[in-house]
Tab-separated table of C-alpha atoms (C1' of nucleotides) in Angstrom:
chain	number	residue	atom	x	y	z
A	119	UNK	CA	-65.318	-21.140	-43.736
A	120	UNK	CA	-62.283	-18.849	-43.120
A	121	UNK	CA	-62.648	-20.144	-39.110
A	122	UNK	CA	-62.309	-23.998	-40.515
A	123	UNK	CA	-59.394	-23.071	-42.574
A	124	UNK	CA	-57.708	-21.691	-39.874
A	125	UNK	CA	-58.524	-24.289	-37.404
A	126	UNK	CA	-56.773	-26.698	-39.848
A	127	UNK	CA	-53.730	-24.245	-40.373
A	128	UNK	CA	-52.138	-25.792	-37.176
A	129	UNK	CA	-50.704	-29.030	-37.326
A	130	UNK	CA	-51.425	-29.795	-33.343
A	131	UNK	CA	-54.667	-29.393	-34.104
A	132	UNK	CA	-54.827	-31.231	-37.766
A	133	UNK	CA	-53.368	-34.454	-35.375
A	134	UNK	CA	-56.475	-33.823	-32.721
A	135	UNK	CA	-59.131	-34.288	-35.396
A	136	UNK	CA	-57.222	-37.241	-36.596
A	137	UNK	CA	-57.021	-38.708	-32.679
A	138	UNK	CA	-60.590	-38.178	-32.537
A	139	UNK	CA	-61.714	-39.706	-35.963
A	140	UNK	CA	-60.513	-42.571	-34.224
A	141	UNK	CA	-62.678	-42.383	-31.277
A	142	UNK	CA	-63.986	-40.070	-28.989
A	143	UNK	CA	-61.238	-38.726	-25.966
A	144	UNK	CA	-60.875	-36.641	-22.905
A	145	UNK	CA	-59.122	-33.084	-22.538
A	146	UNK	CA	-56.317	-34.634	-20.746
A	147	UNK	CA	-56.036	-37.871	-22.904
A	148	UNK	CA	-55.813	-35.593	-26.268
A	149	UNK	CA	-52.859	-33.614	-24.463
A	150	UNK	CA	-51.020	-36.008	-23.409
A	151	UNK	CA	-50.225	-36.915	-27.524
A	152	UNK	CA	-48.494	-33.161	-27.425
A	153	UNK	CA	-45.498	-31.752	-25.910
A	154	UNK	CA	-47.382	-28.461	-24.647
A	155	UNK	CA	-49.206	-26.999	-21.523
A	156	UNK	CA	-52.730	-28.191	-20.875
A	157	UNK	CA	-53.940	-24.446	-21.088
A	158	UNK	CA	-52.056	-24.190	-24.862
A	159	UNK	CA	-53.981	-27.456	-25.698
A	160	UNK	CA	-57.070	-25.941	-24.156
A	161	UNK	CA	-56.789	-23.074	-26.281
A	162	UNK	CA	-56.238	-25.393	-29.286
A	163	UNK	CA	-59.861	-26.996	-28.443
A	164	UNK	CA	-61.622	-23.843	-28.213
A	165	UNK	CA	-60.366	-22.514	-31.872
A	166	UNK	CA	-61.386	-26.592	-32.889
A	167	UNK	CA	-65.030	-25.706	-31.149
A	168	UNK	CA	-65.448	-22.498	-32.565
A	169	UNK	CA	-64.812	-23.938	-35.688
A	170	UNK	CA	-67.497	-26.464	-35.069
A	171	UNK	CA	-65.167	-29.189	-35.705
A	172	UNK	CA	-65.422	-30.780	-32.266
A	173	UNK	CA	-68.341	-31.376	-29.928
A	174	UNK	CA	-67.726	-31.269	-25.959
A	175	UNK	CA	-69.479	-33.337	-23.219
A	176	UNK	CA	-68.261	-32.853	-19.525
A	177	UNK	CA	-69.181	-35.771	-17.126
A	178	UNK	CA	-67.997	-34.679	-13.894
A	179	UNK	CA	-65.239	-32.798	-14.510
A	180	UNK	CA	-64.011	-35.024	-16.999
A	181	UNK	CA	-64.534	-33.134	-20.567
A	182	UNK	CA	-64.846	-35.555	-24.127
A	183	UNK	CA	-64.196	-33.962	-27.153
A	184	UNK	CA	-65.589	-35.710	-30.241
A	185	UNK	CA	-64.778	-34.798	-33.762
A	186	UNK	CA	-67.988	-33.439	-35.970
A	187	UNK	CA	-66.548	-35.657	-38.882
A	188	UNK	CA	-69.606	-34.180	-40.881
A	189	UNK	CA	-68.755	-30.549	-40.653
A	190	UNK	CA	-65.209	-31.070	-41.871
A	191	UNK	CA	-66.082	-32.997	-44.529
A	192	UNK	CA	-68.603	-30.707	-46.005
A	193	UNK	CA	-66.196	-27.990	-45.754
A	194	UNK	CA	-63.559	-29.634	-47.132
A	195	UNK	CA	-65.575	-31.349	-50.163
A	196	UNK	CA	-67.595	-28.910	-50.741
A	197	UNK	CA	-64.828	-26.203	-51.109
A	198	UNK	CA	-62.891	-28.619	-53.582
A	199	UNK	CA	-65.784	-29.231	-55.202
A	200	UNK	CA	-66.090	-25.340	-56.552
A	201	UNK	CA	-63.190	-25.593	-57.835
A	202	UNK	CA	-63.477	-29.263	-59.881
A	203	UNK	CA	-66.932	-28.496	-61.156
A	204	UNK	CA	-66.759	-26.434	-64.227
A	205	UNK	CA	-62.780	-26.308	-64.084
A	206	UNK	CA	-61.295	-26.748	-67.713
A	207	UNK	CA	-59.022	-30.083	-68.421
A	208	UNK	CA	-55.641	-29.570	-67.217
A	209	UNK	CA	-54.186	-30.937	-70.598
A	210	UNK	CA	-56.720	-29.236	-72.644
A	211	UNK	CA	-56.934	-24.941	-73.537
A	212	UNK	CA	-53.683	-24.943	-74.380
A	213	UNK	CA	-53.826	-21.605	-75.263
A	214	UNK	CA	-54.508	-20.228	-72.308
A	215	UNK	CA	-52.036	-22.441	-70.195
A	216	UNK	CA	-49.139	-20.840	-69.186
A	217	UNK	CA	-45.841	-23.303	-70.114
A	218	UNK	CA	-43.641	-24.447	-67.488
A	219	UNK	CA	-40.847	-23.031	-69.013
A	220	UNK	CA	-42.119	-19.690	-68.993
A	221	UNK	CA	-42.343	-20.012	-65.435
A	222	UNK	CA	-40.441	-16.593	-64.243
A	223	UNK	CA	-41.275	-17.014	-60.180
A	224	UNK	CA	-42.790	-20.029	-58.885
A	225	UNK	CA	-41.458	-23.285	-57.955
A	226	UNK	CA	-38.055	-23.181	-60.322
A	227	UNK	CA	-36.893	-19.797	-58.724
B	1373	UNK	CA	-50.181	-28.769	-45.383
B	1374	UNK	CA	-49.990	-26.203	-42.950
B	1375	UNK	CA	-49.161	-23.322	-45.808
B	1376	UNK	CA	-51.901	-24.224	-47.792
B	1377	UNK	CA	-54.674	-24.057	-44.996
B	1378	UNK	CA	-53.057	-21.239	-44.024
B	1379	UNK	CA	-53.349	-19.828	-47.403
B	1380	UNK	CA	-56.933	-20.676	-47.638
B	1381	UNK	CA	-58.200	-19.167	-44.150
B	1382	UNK	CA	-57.956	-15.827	-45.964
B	1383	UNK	CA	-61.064	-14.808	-47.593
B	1384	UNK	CA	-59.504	-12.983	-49.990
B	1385	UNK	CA	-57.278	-15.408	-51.130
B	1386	UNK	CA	-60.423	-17.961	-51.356
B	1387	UNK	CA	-61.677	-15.394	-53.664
B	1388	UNK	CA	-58.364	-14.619	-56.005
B	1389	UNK	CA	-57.732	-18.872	-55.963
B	1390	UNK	CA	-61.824	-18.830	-56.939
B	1391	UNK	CA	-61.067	-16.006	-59.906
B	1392	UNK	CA	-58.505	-17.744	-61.314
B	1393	UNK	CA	-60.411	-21.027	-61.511
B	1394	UNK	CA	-61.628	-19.307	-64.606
B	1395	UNK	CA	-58.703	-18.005	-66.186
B	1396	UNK	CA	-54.905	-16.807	-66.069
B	1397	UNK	CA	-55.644	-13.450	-64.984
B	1398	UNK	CA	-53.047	-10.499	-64.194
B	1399	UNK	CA	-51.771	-9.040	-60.932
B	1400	UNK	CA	-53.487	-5.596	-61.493
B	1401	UNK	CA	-56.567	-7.593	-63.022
B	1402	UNK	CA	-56.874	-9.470	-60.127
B	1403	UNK	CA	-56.286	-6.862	-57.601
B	1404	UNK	CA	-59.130	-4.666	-59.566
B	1405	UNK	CA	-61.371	-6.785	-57.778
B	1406	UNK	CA	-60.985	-6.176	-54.209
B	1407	UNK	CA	-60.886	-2.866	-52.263
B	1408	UNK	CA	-57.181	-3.333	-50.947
B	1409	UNK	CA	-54.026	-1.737	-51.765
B	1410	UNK	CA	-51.370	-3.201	-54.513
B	1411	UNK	CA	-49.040	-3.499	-51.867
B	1412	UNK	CA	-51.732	-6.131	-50.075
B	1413	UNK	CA	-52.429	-7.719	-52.989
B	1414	UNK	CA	-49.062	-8.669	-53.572
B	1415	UNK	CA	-48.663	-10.196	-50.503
B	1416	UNK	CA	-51.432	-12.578	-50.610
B	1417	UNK	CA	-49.823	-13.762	-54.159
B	1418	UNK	CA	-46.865	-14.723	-52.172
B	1419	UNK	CA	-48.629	-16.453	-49.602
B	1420	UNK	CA	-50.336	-18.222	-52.393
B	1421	UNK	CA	-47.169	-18.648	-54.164
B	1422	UNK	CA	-45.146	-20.214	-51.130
B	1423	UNK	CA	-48.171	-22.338	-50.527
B	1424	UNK	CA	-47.722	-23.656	-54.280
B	1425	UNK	CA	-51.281	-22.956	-55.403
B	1426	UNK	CA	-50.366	-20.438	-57.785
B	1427	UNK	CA	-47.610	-20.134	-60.818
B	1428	UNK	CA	-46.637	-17.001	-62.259
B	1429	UNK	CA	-45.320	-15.393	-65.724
B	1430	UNK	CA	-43.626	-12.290	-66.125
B	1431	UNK	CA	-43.952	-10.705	-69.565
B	1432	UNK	CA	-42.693	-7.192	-69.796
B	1433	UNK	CA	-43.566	-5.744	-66.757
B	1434	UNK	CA	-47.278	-7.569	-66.455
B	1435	UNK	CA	-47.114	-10.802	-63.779
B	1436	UNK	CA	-49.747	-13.218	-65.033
B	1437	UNK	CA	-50.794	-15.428	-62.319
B	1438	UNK	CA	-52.032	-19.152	-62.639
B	1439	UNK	CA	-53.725	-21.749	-60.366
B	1440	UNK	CA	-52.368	-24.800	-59.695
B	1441	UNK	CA	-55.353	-26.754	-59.647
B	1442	UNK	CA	-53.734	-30.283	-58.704
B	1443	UNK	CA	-51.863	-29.125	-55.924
B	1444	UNK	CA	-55.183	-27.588	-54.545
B	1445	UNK	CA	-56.771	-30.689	-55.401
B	1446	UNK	CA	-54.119	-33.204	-54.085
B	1447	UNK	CA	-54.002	-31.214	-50.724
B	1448	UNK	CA	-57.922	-30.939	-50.083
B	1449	UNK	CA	-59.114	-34.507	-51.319
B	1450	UNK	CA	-55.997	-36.046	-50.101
B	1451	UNK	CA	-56.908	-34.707	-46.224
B	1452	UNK	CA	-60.696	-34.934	-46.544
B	1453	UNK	CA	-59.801	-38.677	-47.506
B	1454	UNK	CA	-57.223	-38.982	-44.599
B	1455	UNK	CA	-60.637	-38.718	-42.657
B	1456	UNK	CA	-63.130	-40.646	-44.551
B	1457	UNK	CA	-61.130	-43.576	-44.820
B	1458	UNK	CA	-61.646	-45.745	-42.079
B	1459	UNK	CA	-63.542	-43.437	-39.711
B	1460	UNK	CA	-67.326	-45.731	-38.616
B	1461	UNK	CA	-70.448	-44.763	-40.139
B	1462	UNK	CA	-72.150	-41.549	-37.927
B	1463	UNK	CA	-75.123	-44.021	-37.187
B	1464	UNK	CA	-73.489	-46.987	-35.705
B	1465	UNK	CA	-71.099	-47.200	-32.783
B	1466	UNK	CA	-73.968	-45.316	-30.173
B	1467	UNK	CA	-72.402	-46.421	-27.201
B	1468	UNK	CA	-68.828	-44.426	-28.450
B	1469	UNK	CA	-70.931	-41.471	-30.015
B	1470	UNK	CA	-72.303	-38.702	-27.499
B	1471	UNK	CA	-75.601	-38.166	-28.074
B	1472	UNK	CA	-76.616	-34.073	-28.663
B	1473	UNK	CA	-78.672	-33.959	-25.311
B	1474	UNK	CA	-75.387	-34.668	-23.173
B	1475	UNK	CA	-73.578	-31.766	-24.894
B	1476	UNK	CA	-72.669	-29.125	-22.202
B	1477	UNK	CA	-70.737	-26.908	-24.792
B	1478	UNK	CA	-70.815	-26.510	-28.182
B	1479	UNK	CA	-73.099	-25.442	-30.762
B	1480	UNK	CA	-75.486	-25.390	-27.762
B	1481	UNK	CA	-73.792	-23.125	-25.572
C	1306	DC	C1'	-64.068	-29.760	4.803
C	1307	DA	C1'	-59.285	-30.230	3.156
C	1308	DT	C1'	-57.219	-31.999	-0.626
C	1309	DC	C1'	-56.524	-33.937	-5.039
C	1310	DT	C1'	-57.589	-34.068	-10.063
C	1311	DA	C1'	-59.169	-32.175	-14.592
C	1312	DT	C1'	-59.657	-28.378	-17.108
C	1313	DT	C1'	-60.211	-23.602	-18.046
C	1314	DT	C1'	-59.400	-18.573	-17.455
C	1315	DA	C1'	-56.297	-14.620	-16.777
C	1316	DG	C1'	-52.336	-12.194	-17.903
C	1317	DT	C1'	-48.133	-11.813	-20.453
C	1318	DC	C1'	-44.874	-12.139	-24.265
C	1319	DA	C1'	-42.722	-12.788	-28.789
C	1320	DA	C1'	-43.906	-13.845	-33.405
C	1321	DT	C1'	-46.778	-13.528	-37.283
C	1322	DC	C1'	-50.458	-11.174	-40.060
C	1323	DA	C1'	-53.081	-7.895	-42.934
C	1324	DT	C1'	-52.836	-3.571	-44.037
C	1325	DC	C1'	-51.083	0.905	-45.574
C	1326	DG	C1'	-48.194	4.744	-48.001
C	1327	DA	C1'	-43.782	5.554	-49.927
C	1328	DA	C1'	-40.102	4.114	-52.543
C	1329	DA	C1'	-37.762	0.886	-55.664
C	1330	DT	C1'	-37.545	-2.013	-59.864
C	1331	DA	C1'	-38.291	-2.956	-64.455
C	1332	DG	C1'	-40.283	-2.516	-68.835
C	1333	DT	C1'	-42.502	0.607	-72.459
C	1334	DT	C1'	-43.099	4.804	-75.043
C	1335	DC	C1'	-42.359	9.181	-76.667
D	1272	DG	C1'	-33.374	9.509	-71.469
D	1273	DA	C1'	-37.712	11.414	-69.258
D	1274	DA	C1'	-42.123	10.014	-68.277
D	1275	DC	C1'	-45.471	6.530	-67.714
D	1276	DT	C1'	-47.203	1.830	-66.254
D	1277	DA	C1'	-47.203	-2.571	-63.564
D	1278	DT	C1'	-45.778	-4.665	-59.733
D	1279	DT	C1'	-42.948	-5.424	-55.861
D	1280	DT	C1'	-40.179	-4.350	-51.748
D	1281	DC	C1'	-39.598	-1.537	-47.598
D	1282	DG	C1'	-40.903	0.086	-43.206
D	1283	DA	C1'	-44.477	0.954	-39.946
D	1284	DT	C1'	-48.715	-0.178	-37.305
D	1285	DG	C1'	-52.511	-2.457	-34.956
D	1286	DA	C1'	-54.592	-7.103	-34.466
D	1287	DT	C1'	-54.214	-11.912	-33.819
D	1288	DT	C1'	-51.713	-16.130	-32.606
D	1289	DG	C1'	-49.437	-19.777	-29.948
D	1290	DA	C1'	-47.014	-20.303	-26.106
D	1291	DC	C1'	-46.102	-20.054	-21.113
D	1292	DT	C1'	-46.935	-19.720	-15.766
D	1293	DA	C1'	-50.088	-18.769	-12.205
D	1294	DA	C1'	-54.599	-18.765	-10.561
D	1295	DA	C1'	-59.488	-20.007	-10.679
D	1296	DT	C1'	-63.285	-23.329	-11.159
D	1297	DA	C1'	-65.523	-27.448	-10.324
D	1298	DG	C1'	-66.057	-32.097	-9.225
D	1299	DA	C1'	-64.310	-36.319	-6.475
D	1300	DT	C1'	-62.406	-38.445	-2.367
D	1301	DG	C1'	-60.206	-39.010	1.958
DNA sequence: CATCTATTTAGTCAATCATCGAAATAGTTC
DNA sequence: GAACTATTTCGATGATTGACTAAATAGATG
């Protein structure tokens, strides 16, 4: 969980999963979307891999990536779901809301 | 985007967002429940803070800290949608997909 | 087989991270 | 106002990250 989060903390890799929701695409193809070294990007797809975000196949010595659309969307759902099931109304408990106005540090400071 | 995955590859910051799904809960509450210093704890409630998920309300000398469900919501949905929209059904498209036998590394490896 | 191409590994560096103990801030209480 | 409580800020430390260049691997092609 915490190694999908991460993966997903880095926007150069954010924009390879959504390159490869598109299709499936080569190593070289993927880096040439991104103004970095092929070894930075390389590094990029093994955090994606450990993650078990992205699959690999090499042909030659030609490597594919292909998103693992279901993995991320498990994670993702399924994390947002904990928090919507069984989460109180936002306009209801009152009570135990705390009022924008008495909002010492958050977005207003 | 970035400071919110960020925020949530932290297991510990999982857990305090999870803990406050339930209810407004104090600083010192919160940190009651985890086997790191004040000091630590603090610092993950600005992560969360600067990532938006959280509010806070200072009264007396007792920080009361609040999730901001929506944002959380907005963030995870609105990616995990980014995804599922569009993106072909796992089943069709076989000549685009790799199929798990031609997989030189990933979850096989 | 020498060379070219695609990609990764190795080694390095600066920046960020999670953590701590100590000290500071701020409110409460006697 | 001295002492106590709640929480943060400060300063340090070891681990991890994202980046680079250079070198290695491995397959393709003349």
């Amino acid at each position: 969980m915490s190694d999908i989060f991460r993966a997903l903390a880095d926007p150069t890799r954010r924009k390879v999963l959504e390159l490869l929701r598109q299709r499936p695409m080569t190593a070289g193809e993927l880096a040439g979307h991104f103004p970095v070294s092929r070894p930075t990007m390389s590094a990029h797809f093994t955090v994606l891999r450990e993650a078990d975000l992205i699959d690999s196949l090499k042909i030659g010595t030609t490597i594919t990536y292909q998103l693992k659309l279901s993995v991320l969307e498990d994670a993702l759902l399924g994390f947002a779901r904990l928090f919507a099931a069984g989460a109180r109304e936002p306009a209801t408990d009152a009570a135990e809301r705390i009022k924008p106005e008495q909002i010492s540090r958050g977005a207003a400071e």
